[in-house]
Amino acid sequence: MILSIGSNLPTFKSVTFYPGLNVLLSTMAPGSNEGRTRNSAGKSSLIEIIHFLLGAKADPASLLRNKALAEYSFHGVFKIGGHPVRVERSGSKASRIYLDEASIVRFGFDAKADKKNGGMYITNEAWKEFLGHSFFELPATVSGSLFDESFSPSFRSMVSYFARRRGSGAFNHPEKQAEAQQRWDWQVNLSYLLGLDWRPPYELQKVRQREGQLDELKSAAKGGVLGAVVGTVAELRPQMVQARDKADRLREELARFQVHDAFESMMTEATEAKAEIQAILRQAVPLRETLDHLQDALNRERIPDRGDVVRLYEAVGIELPDAARRRFEDVERFHQSVIENRRLRLQEEVDRIIRAIEMGQQRVAALDDARGAILRTLEGHGALEDFTALQKHLADADATAASLAERFKAAEVLEGESTQLKIDRASIKRRLQEDHHARRERLDLAIRLIGAAIGGLYTDRKGNFEVEATENGPEFRISIEGDRGGGISNMEVFCLDLALFSIWKAKAKGPGFLIHDSHLFDGVDARQVAQAIQMAAKSVADGNAQYIVALNSDIFDSLSWAEDFDPAGAVLDTKLSDADESGGLFGFRFE
């Protein structure tokens, strides 16, 4: 639970929360438009601060690193494991999480002392690891576990379902807590939150990666870098057979060829030198082909230019949302790291191949000198010209056959991998089906909770929660009868959030709170808004958790409540307003 949020910013309006229902009201001035500044009243900003204190990334463009706020610290008291934990963080030192001494001792944190202010702090990564274990039963030590790998469940992804942010596009799709959230991310994290096996969608994402790499190779093989190198199994097989037969015929002719006895010993030496030269040259063919491909791949490695998207938005006069800019920067840094690592590995392989080619060239030069001396000795004798010509034809035929054999093997690998990927997808689908059957009680619970929420919201509509195992991973769908108007899609978000909150509350786990911004109720009929708040309030009536909802005061005043429900006592003492600069959460406005 959240007990309080505050700041050393003198004009900041501290907020104290209580168990059960908490209603934060904001008064909107006549004709105001909350979008005119980024912090008109501050309801959404309060959620950003809560995320900031719970380990969210603090990119340069984020709210708490704005130059007007960066030097101030924000703090909150959270009830974790039955104990109050005071946490403090600032935009200027975003990597440091300052904790109270009692919590450091109680939970055994490896804290460091700040030489300037004397406070004790841990890293943000350590804080997220602790919260993931405390809230969602992730390993106490993630390092070395499956949860330390890419595409595994994460604390930040899961907690964002309990405090959705409008700026991230969190209200657009029930299954996604951010518009930019990737398919693997919501599949893995929702599976975990619902008590399903998250490993099939985790493994499916690895299949997707392999498919992407295979598509690149196939595209190159159809006419790009590898166009003349690979080919298909069907077209290469007859070419390879014919080349081998030709080499065998030439080898038989050469075996029958007779040279005068006087030349045999020297001819043997020349033949051996020639054979070794040809072997080196044959080995050089695939090495050079591989080198060309690697150097081309190295030259093509670059970071996608996000400036195109920004310029597109600027061209139509739309400011790219801050959250999207942050996401682009996250992706850009991620791509930068991936590309740098890949370029390093490519360069190492290029260097290795170049060394191998150079050593082969040196050996060929030495052998060619020795062979040349022998041939000059034998030159002019009648049988030598025919013999060496036949040798050359055989060497050429062997080289052609070897090259085709290598291309054939590469084609088999490509086509075999494509088949294997299809098998892997089908296998993952089967595992999903088996898991959904084995854990049907957990699925049934989620279906009942969401069905009850839909029934509580609408007396004239029916709705369902469907979980389907597909070859593209688990699909999570909430459907409510009727058109998509009237805020129905927003209420689908509410139903899923309330179900996830109830599942983890029943386990005495989870964050202990569910937070909804007033934007969730945009376009929703007043009757459904009141019903949603009353249902959420009922779910926390035992005092062991919180439902925090931020509303505009005029909307709140217009709602009709059940006779046995009075929300007035749940309205927080802190009131926000955009009537003037001092009425907002921060006490002043900034851009």
XYZ file of C-alpha atoms in Angstrom:
591
model
C 0.000 0.000 0.000
C 0.938 3.660 -0.367
C 0.859 5.637 2.859
C 2.061 9.015 1.597
C 3.759 10.911 -1.212
C 5.763 14.086 -0.604
C 8.705 16.223 -1.712
C 11.225 18.750 -0.470
C 9.844 21.074 -3.156
C 8.286 23.780 -0.927
C 5.177 24.237 -3.079
C 4.491 20.517 -3.540
C 1.153 19.296 -2.184
C 1.812 16.198 -0.106
C -0.761 13.432 -0.316
C -1.676 11.009 2.472
C -3.432 7.786 1.568
C -5.470 5.357 3.642
C -6.527 1.712 3.424
C -9.622 1.142 1.292
C -11.019 3.653 -1.203
C -9.060 6.878 -1.827
C -10.547 9.625 -4.029
C -8.250 12.425 -5.207
C -10.306 15.316 -6.553
C -9.226 18.009 -8.955
C -11.213 21.150 -9.659
C -11.156 22.219 -13.282
C -11.427 25.915 -14.015
C -14.156 26.913 -16.497
C -12.943 26.473 -20.057
C -9.693 24.829 -18.963
C -7.946 22.255 -21.054
C -5.761 19.871 -19.079
C -3.609 19.327 -22.110
C -2.441 22.944 -22.264
C 0.527 22.199 -19.986
C 2.090 18.956 -18.904
C 1.102 19.481 -15.237
C -2.079 21.578 -15.163
C -3.569 19.951 -12.046
C -1.259 17.037 -11.446
C -3.417 13.894 -11.235
C -1.390 12.117 -13.899
C 1.821 13.572 -12.477
C 1.092 11.937 -9.117
C 0.988 8.543 -10.834
C 4.285 9.365 -12.548
C 5.849 10.127 -9.148
C 4.586 6.820 -7.747
C 6.166 4.985 -10.681
C 9.353 7.013 -10.235
C 9.563 5.892 -6.604
C 8.914 2.296 -7.689
C 11.944 2.172 -9.952
C 10.702 3.504 -13.295
C 13.316 4.603 -15.809
C 14.278 8.247 -15.560
C 15.274 9.274 -19.070
C 16.354 12.874 -19.714
C 12.889 13.651 -21.093
C 11.002 12.213 -18.112
C 8.902 14.403 -15.824
C 11.089 14.231 -12.722
C 14.219 15.121 -14.692
C 12.672 18.317 -15.999
C 15.013 21.181 -15.132
C 12.287 22.698 -12.943
C 12.139 19.538 -10.772
C 15.405 17.634 -11.173
C 17.151 19.122 -8.126
C 14.243 18.320 -5.807
C 13.680 14.907 -4.301
C 10.372 13.077 -4.016
C 9.586 10.579 -1.325
C 6.908 8.096 -0.451
C 6.084 5.716 2.355
C 4.974 2.267 1.165
C 3.754 -0.607 3.288
C 5.806 -3.624 2.196
C 5.743 -6.943 4.029
C 3.662 -5.351 6.769
C 6.246 -2.624 7.441
C 6.440 1.032 6.374
C 9.327 1.725 3.997
C 10.327 5.292 3.227
C 11.855 5.686 -0.226
C 13.297 8.849 -1.744
C 14.620 9.621 -5.223
C 15.549 12.661 -7.271
C 15.867 13.313 -10.978
C 19.447 14.528 -10.575
C 20.514 11.249 -8.904
C 17.992 8.912 -10.452
C 20.142 5.794 -10.083
C 20.095 6.118 -6.270
C 17.211 4.992 -4.077
C 17.431 6.422 -0.560
C 15.803 4.313 2.175
C 15.169 4.774 5.874
C 17.650 3.112 8.215
C 15.100 0.774 9.794
C 14.154 -0.693 6.409
C 17.791 -1.113 5.415
C 18.412 -3.155 8.559
C 15.117 -5.074 8.413
C 15.476 -6.204 4.792
C 19.257 -6.533 4.774
C 19.982 -4.073 1.984
C 23.596 -3.544 0.956
C 23.367 0.236 1.256
C 25.989 2.912 0.714
C 26.318 6.263 2.428
C 25.969 9.506 0.500
C 28.977 11.620 1.455
C 27.109 14.876 0.818
C 23.855 14.373 2.698
C 24.623 11.346 4.854
C 21.669 9.394 3.503
C 21.827 5.671 2.840
C 20.992 4.460 -0.653
C 20.869 1.376 -2.841
C 20.863 1.110 -6.630
C 17.643 1.341 -8.549
C 18.279 -2.164 -9.942
C 18.545 -3.596 -6.418
C 15.333 -1.760 -5.448
C 13.404 -3.213 -8.393
C 14.719 -6.689 -7.588
C 13.502 -6.324 -3.995
C 10.078 -5.062 -5.096
C 9.722 -7.854 -7.658
C 10.342 -10.432 -4.937
C 8.100 -8.690 -2.377
C 5.187 -7.956 -4.713
C 5.236 -10.723 -7.308
C 7.334 -13.557 -5.850
C 10.141 -13.148 -8.364
C 13.481 -14.604 -7.180
C 15.128 -12.668 -4.345
C 18.294 -12.835 -6.433
C 17.525 -12.596 -10.131
C 21.115 -12.963 -11.331
C 21.790 -16.442 -12.655
C 18.106 -17.380 -12.861
C 15.845 -17.649 -15.893
C 14.330 -14.312 -14.842
C 17.676 -12.665 -15.574
C 17.352 -13.417 -19.286
C 15.719 -11.309 -21.954
C 11.982 -11.801 -22.525
C 11.275 -12.968 -18.952
C 8.722 -11.421 -16.541
C 9.825 -8.154 -14.975
C 8.664 -6.153 -11.986
C 8.301 -2.917 -13.945
C 6.122 -4.478 -16.634
C 3.841 -6.171 -14.103
C 3.393 -3.297 -11.650
C 2.353 -1.051 -14.555
C -0.932 -3.008 -14.773
C -1.745 -1.766 -11.260
C -1.081 1.915 -12.031
C -1.648 2.564 -15.730
C -0.304 5.778 -17.211
C -2.269 7.709 -19.770
C 0.901 9.176 -21.267
C 2.025 5.648 -22.181
C -1.232 4.835 -23.967
C -2.174 2.423 -21.176
C -5.934 2.699 -21.702
C -5.962 1.718 -25.392
C -5.862 -2.073 -24.980
C -6.698 -4.161 -21.891
C -3.794 -6.554 -22.399
C -1.205 -3.776 -22.865
C -0.122 -1.387 -20.101
C 1.603 0.788 -22.725
C 0.921 1.340 -26.398
C 4.566 0.526 -27.190
C 4.536 -2.698 -25.169
C 5.663 -5.524 -27.428
C 3.697 -8.717 -27.936
C 6.151 -10.922 -26.064
C 6.115 -8.508 -23.125
C 2.377 -8.550 -22.498
C 2.114 -12.259 -23.275
C 4.859 -13.186 -20.791
C 3.863 -10.799 -18.007
C 0.100 -11.367 -18.223
C 0.686 -15.125 -18.222
C 2.710 -14.747 -15.030
C 0.138 -12.456 -13.382
C -2.691 -14.872 -14.212
C -0.766 -17.820 -12.789
C -0.102 -19.453 -16.158
C 3.200 -20.832 -17.454
C 5.084 -17.838 -18.874
C 7.833 -19.926 -20.450
C 6.033 -20.830 -23.714
C 5.620 -17.166 -24.784
C 9.170 -16.514 -23.553
C 10.458 -19.309 -25.806
C 8.195 -18.181 -28.636
C 9.951 -14.815 -28.690
C 13.240 -16.615 -29.250
C 11.603 -18.428 -32.162
C 10.540 -15.042 -33.545
C 14.140 -13.867 -33.354
C 15.356 -16.919 -35.242
C 12.620 -16.371 -37.822
C 13.778 -12.797 -38.303
C 17.359 -13.903 -38.849
C 16.221 -16.609 -41.256
C 14.115 -14.112 -43.221
C 17.168 -11.894 -43.621
C 19.231 -14.801 -44.932
C 16.478 -15.883 -47.310
C 16.081 -12.357 -48.585
C 19.816 -12.157 -49.243
C 19.802 -15.565 -50.926
C 17.075 -14.488 -53.357
C 19.213 -11.853 -54.953
C 21.229 -9.987 -52.402
C 24.612 -10.740 -50.946
C 24.115 -14.513 -50.993
C 22.307 -14.699 -54.314
C 25.113 -16.543 -56.083
C 26.294 -18.392 -53.003
C 23.376 -20.433 -51.694
C 20.350 -21.305 -53.832
C 17.812 -24.030 -53.091
C 18.259 -27.715 -52.326
C 16.184 -28.690 -55.370
C 18.247 -26.727 -57.896
C 21.650 -27.485 -56.340
C 21.301 -31.268 -55.992
C 21.508 -32.107 -59.769
C 24.332 -29.590 -60.265
C 26.295 -31.182 -57.427
C 25.792 -34.744 -58.769
C 26.882 -33.755 -62.271
C 29.980 -31.949 -60.976
C 31.021 -34.964 -58.893
C 30.551 -37.329 -61.854
C 32.692 -35.112 -64.077
C 35.479 -35.025 -61.468
C 35.345 -38.821 -61.065
C 35.668 -39.336 -64.841
C 38.678 -37.060 -65.024
C 40.234 -38.795 -62.019
C 39.889 -42.186 -63.746
C 41.531 -40.850 -66.931
C 44.375 -39.419 -64.904
C 44.870 -42.741 -63.079
C 45.272 -44.532 -66.450
C 47.706 -41.949 -67.814
C 51.314 -43.313 -68.181
C 54.430 -41.166 -67.863
C 57.930 -42.304 -68.841
C 59.831 -43.805 -65.872
C 62.459 -41.057 -65.949
C 59.828 -38.474 -64.977
C 57.902 -40.433 -62.324
C 59.604 -39.259 -59.133
C 59.672 -35.602 -60.169
C 56.129 -35.796 -61.493
C 54.942 -37.269 -58.214
C 56.469 -34.356 -56.353
C 54.898 -31.842 -58.734
C 51.536 -33.592 -58.487
C 51.605 -33.503 -54.694
C 52.465 -29.819 -54.734
C 49.639 -29.150 -57.186
C 47.184 -31.170 -55.110
C 48.048 -29.234 -51.987
C 47.740 -25.935 -53.842
C 44.320 -26.918 -55.165
C 43.210 -28.023 -51.693
C 44.206 -24.647 -50.291
C 42.430 -22.831 -53.125
C 39.286 -24.908 -52.620
C 39.302 -24.039 -48.960
C 39.723 -20.377 -49.861
C 36.509 -20.304 -51.947
C 34.026 -20.581 -49.052
C 36.335 -18.458 -46.885
C 36.221 -15.582 -49.370
C 32.465 -15.935 -49.844
C 31.988 -15.838 -46.090
C 34.356 -12.854 -45.819
C 32.381 -10.898 -48.444
C 29.116 -11.613 -46.625
C 30.523 -10.668 -43.218
C 32.080 -7.424 -44.513
C 28.807 -6.479 -46.170
C 26.888 -7.277 -42.988
C 29.412 -5.209 -41.005
C 28.936 -2.233 -43.350
C 25.132 -2.480 -43.136
C 24.988 -2.491 -39.333
C 23.533 0.809 -38.235
C 20.949 2.147 -35.809
C 17.489 2.809 -37.281
C 16.953 6.557 -37.570
C 14.136 7.604 -35.265
C 14.360 11.076 -36.721
C 12.008 9.952 -39.537
C 9.210 9.457 -37.024
C 9.906 12.779 -35.315
C 9.982 14.615 -38.664
C 6.732 12.918 -39.668
C 5.017 14.191 -36.546
C 6.539 17.671 -37.024
C 5.353 17.724 -40.643
C 1.719 17.399 -39.557
C 2.134 19.719 -36.622
C 1.855 17.140 -33.906
C 4.220 17.018 -30.978
C 5.548 13.531 -30.429
C 4.384 12.379 -26.963
C 7.079 12.417 -24.270
C 6.489 8.772 -23.505
C 7.057 7.873 -27.154
C 10.294 9.888 -27.171
C 11.423 8.067 -24.054
C 10.533 4.761 -25.629
C 12.417 5.632 -28.802
C 15.473 6.545 -26.725
C 15.197 3.241 -24.818
C 14.986 1.331 -28.096
C 17.789 3.423 -29.586
C 20.131 2.640 -26.674
C 19.136 -1.006 -26.810
C 19.806 -1.154 -30.576
C 23.101 0.705 -30.054
C 24.232 -1.950 -27.564
C 23.069 -4.846 -29.762
C 24.690 -3.405 -32.894
C 27.982 -2.628 -31.138
C 28.176 -6.194 -29.800
C 27.271 -7.629 -33.186
C 29.819 -5.418 -34.980
C 32.510 -6.595 -32.532
C 31.709 -10.246 -33.173
C 31.566 -9.686 -36.943
C 34.935 -7.886 -36.945
C 36.554 -10.694 -34.932
C 35.309 -13.250 -37.434
C 36.460 -11.089 -40.379
C 39.961 -10.836 -38.870
C 40.122 -14.607 -38.338
C 39.146 -15.372 -41.935
C 41.598 -12.818 -43.338
C 44.436 -14.445 -41.375
C 43.439 -17.887 -42.671
C 43.377 -16.640 -46.277
C 46.772 -14.925 -45.927
C 48.394 -18.065 -44.477
C 46.960 -20.090 -47.364
C 48.331 -17.620 -49.891
C 51.811 -17.824 -48.378
C 51.753 -21.623 -48.526
C 50.507 -21.593 -52.126
C 53.346 -19.257 -53.125
C 55.943 -21.575 -51.600
C 54.446 -24.674 -53.243
C 54.106 -22.903 -56.578
C 57.794 -21.946 -56.549
C 58.825 -25.565 -55.841
C 56.444 -26.937 -58.476
C 57.634 -24.366 -61.013
C 61.200 -25.516 -60.622
C 60.160 -29.134 -61.308
C 58.070 -28.190 -64.354
C 60.916 -26.176 -65.828
C 63.092 -29.268 -65.536
C 60.460 -31.445 -67.256
C 59.383 -28.868 -69.851
C 59.750 -29.975 -73.425
C 59.114 -33.654 -72.792
C 56.158 -34.936 -74.739
C 54.043 -36.629 -72.015
C 54.163 -33.784 -69.502
C 51.921 -31.339 -71.386
C 49.058 -33.799 -71.658
C 49.425 -34.944 -68.072
C 49.433 -31.436 -66.588
C 46.473 -30.359 -68.740
C 44.472 -33.306 -67.445
C 45.495 -32.442 -63.902
C 44.236 -28.888 -64.386
C 40.863 -30.088 -65.636
C 40.551 -32.391 -62.631
C 41.500 -29.651 -60.186
C 38.898 -27.316 -61.704
C 36.242 -30.030 -61.559
C 37.073 -30.838 -57.915
C 36.868 -27.156 -56.970
C 33.480 -26.794 -58.663
C 32.153 -29.927 -56.970
C 33.427 -28.764 -53.552
C 31.859 -25.321 -53.960
C 28.509 -26.825 -54.948
C 28.688 -29.206 -51.978
C 29.180 -26.275 -49.596
C 26.297 -24.353 -51.144
C 24.117 -27.456 -50.933
C 24.885 -27.819 -47.222
C 24.022 -24.160 -46.620
C 20.726 -24.537 -48.488
C 19.877 -27.616 -46.414
C 20.524 -25.656 -43.224
C 18.262 -22.789 -44.319
C 15.395 -25.024 -45.392
C 15.838 -27.287 -42.369
C 15.733 -24.322 -39.997
C 12.532 -23.076 -41.624
C 10.918 -26.462 -41.064
C 12.210 -26.595 -37.485
C 10.765 -23.185 -36.709
C 7.324 -24.328 -37.850
C 7.674 -27.402 -35.653
C 8.745 -25.236 -32.704
C 5.734 -22.937 -33.105
C 3.358 -25.891 -33.218
C 5.070 -27.416 -30.182
C 4.707 -24.177 -28.211
C 1.036 -23.979 -29.109
C 0.586 -27.527 -27.848
C 2.374 -26.683 -24.611
C 0.115 -23.668 -24.159
C -2.966 -25.829 -24.632
C -1.685 -28.363 -22.106
C -0.837 -25.614 -19.623
C -4.248 -23.975 -19.955
C -5.836 -27.351 -19.303
C -3.571 -28.122 -16.335
C -4.163 -24.667 -14.815
C -7.796 -24.367 -15.764
C -8.746 -23.479 -12.184
C -6.638 -20.319 -12.400
C -8.105 -19.469 -15.785
C -11.608 -20.129 -14.488
C -10.962 -17.756 -11.580
C -9.923 -14.941 -13.917
C -12.922 -15.630 -16.158
C -15.286 -15.466 -13.168
C -13.729 -12.287 -11.790
C -13.903 -10.470 -15.121
C -17.395 -11.820 -15.820
C -18.561 -10.577 -12.414
C -17.036 -7.150 -13.080
C -18.778 -6.910 -16.451
C -22.051 -8.016 -14.865
C -21.668 -5.404 -12.147
C -21.108 -2.658 -14.697
C -23.825 -3.560 -17.195
C -27.230 -5.101 -16.631
C -28.095 -5.015 -20.331
C -24.868 -6.437 -21.796
C -22.925 -9.637 -21.576
C -19.191 -10.073 -21.779
C -16.454 -12.668 -21.687
C -12.781 -13.120 -20.992
C -11.149 -15.442 -23.514
C -7.654 -16.927 -23.372
C -6.651 -18.752 -26.546
C -3.504 -20.766 -27.239
C -2.244 -19.937 -30.739
C 0.976 -20.466 -32.679
C 1.638 -16.781 -32.050
C 1.361 -17.204 -28.306
C -1.497 -16.725 -25.840
C -4.210 -14.270 -26.805
C -6.107 -12.455 -24.042
C -9.421 -10.924 -25.091
C -12.182 -9.197 -23.151
C -15.365 -8.567 -25.093
C -18.443 -6.680 -23.965
C -21.539 -6.717 -26.157
C -22.438 -3.582 -28.055
C -20.549 -0.993 -30.065
C -17.246 0.415 -28.881
C -18.824 3.720 -27.889
C -19.779 4.724 -24.389
C -16.340 3.959 -23.043
C -16.845 0.184 -23.290
C -13.218 -0.421 -24.281
C -12.097 1.559 -21.217
C -14.279 -0.580 -18.994
C -12.627 -3.675 -20.445
C -9.368 -2.247 -19.107
C -10.991 -1.692 -15.709
C -12.298 -5.273 -15.567
C -8.903 -6.813 -16.309
C -7.120 -4.544 -13.828
C -9.611 -5.339 -11.065
C -9.279 -9.077 -11.749
C -5.446 -8.978 -11.603
C -5.616 -6.899 -8.426
C -8.060 -9.361 -6.816
C -5.963 -12.407 -7.788
C -2.826 -11.070 -6.126
C -4.678 -9.582 -3.159
C -6.107 -13.038 -2.425
C -2.526 -14.309 -2.210
C -1.601 -11.471 0.192
C 0.839 -10.325 -2.495
C 0.940 -7.723 -5.222
C 1.552 -4.021 -4.649
C -1.484 -3.655 -2.397
C -2.974 -0.903 -4.512
C -4.843 -0.321 -7.763
C -4.704 3.189 -9.221
C -6.852 4.649 -11.970
C -6.511 8.071 -13.518
C -9.659 9.995 -14.416
C -8.791 9.455 -18.096
C -9.838 5.811 -17.757
C -13.423 7.041 -17.408
C -13.362 9.390 -20.398
C -16.476 8.704 -22.464
C -17.876 6.273 -19.871
C -21.487 6.644 -18.825
C -21.840 8.101 -15.312
C -23.678 4.977 -14.140
C -20.757 2.756 -15.092
C -18.249 5.154 -13.487
C -20.139 4.968 -10.188
C -20.522 1.198 -10.441
C -16.814 0.745 -11.178
C -15.761 2.830 -8.168
C -18.200 1.005 -5.889
C -16.979 -2.414 -7.083
C -13.352 -1.425 -6.559
C -14.192 0.016 -3.127
C -15.854 -3.262 -2.161
C -12.725 -5.183 -3.159
C -10.656 -3.180 -0.637
C -13.300 -2.866 2.094
C -11.345 -5.208 4.365
C -8.666 -2.532 4.737
C -5.837 -4.718 3.451
C -5.397 -2.826 0.187
C -6.246 0.409 -1.610
C -8.170 1.576 -4.619
C -6.949 5.051 -5.570
C -8.939 6.957 -8.143
C -8.309 10.490 -9.413
C -11.393 12.342 -10.631
C -12.448 15.809 -11.612
C -14.705 17.213 -8.916
C -17.562 18.007 -11.292
C -17.670 14.389 -12.464
C -17.517 13.107 -8.904
C -20.356 15.414 -7.803
C -22.550 14.242 -10.669
C -22.336 10.540 -9.826
C -25.222 8.674 -8.233
C -24.310 6.128 -5.586
C -26.051 3.165 -4.025
C -27.985 3.993 -0.856
C -25.577 2.039 1.326
C -22.453 3.624 -0.177
C -21.087 7.032 0.806
C -17.763 7.961 -0.835
C -17.486 11.320 0.906
C -15.307 9.846 3.643
C -12.880 8.519 1.040
C -12.122 11.947 -0.460
C -8.533 12.891 0.364
C -7.691 16.105 2.169
C -5.374 17.151 -0.637
C -7.296 18.911 -3.405
C -5.900 19.854 -6.795
C -6.975 22.623 -9.144
C -5.882 24.161 -12.401
C -7.571 27.491 -11.628
C -4.193 29.134 -10.999
C -0.519 28.210 -10.872
C -0.549 27.379 -7.168
C -3.465 24.936 -7.387
C -1.632 22.086 -9.084
C 0.314 19.256 -7.473
C 3.679 21.027 -7.827
C 2.353 24.489 -6.921
C 3.597 26.040 -10.144
C 3.462 25.360 -13.846
C 6.301 24.488 -16.156
C 6.722 23.232 -19.675
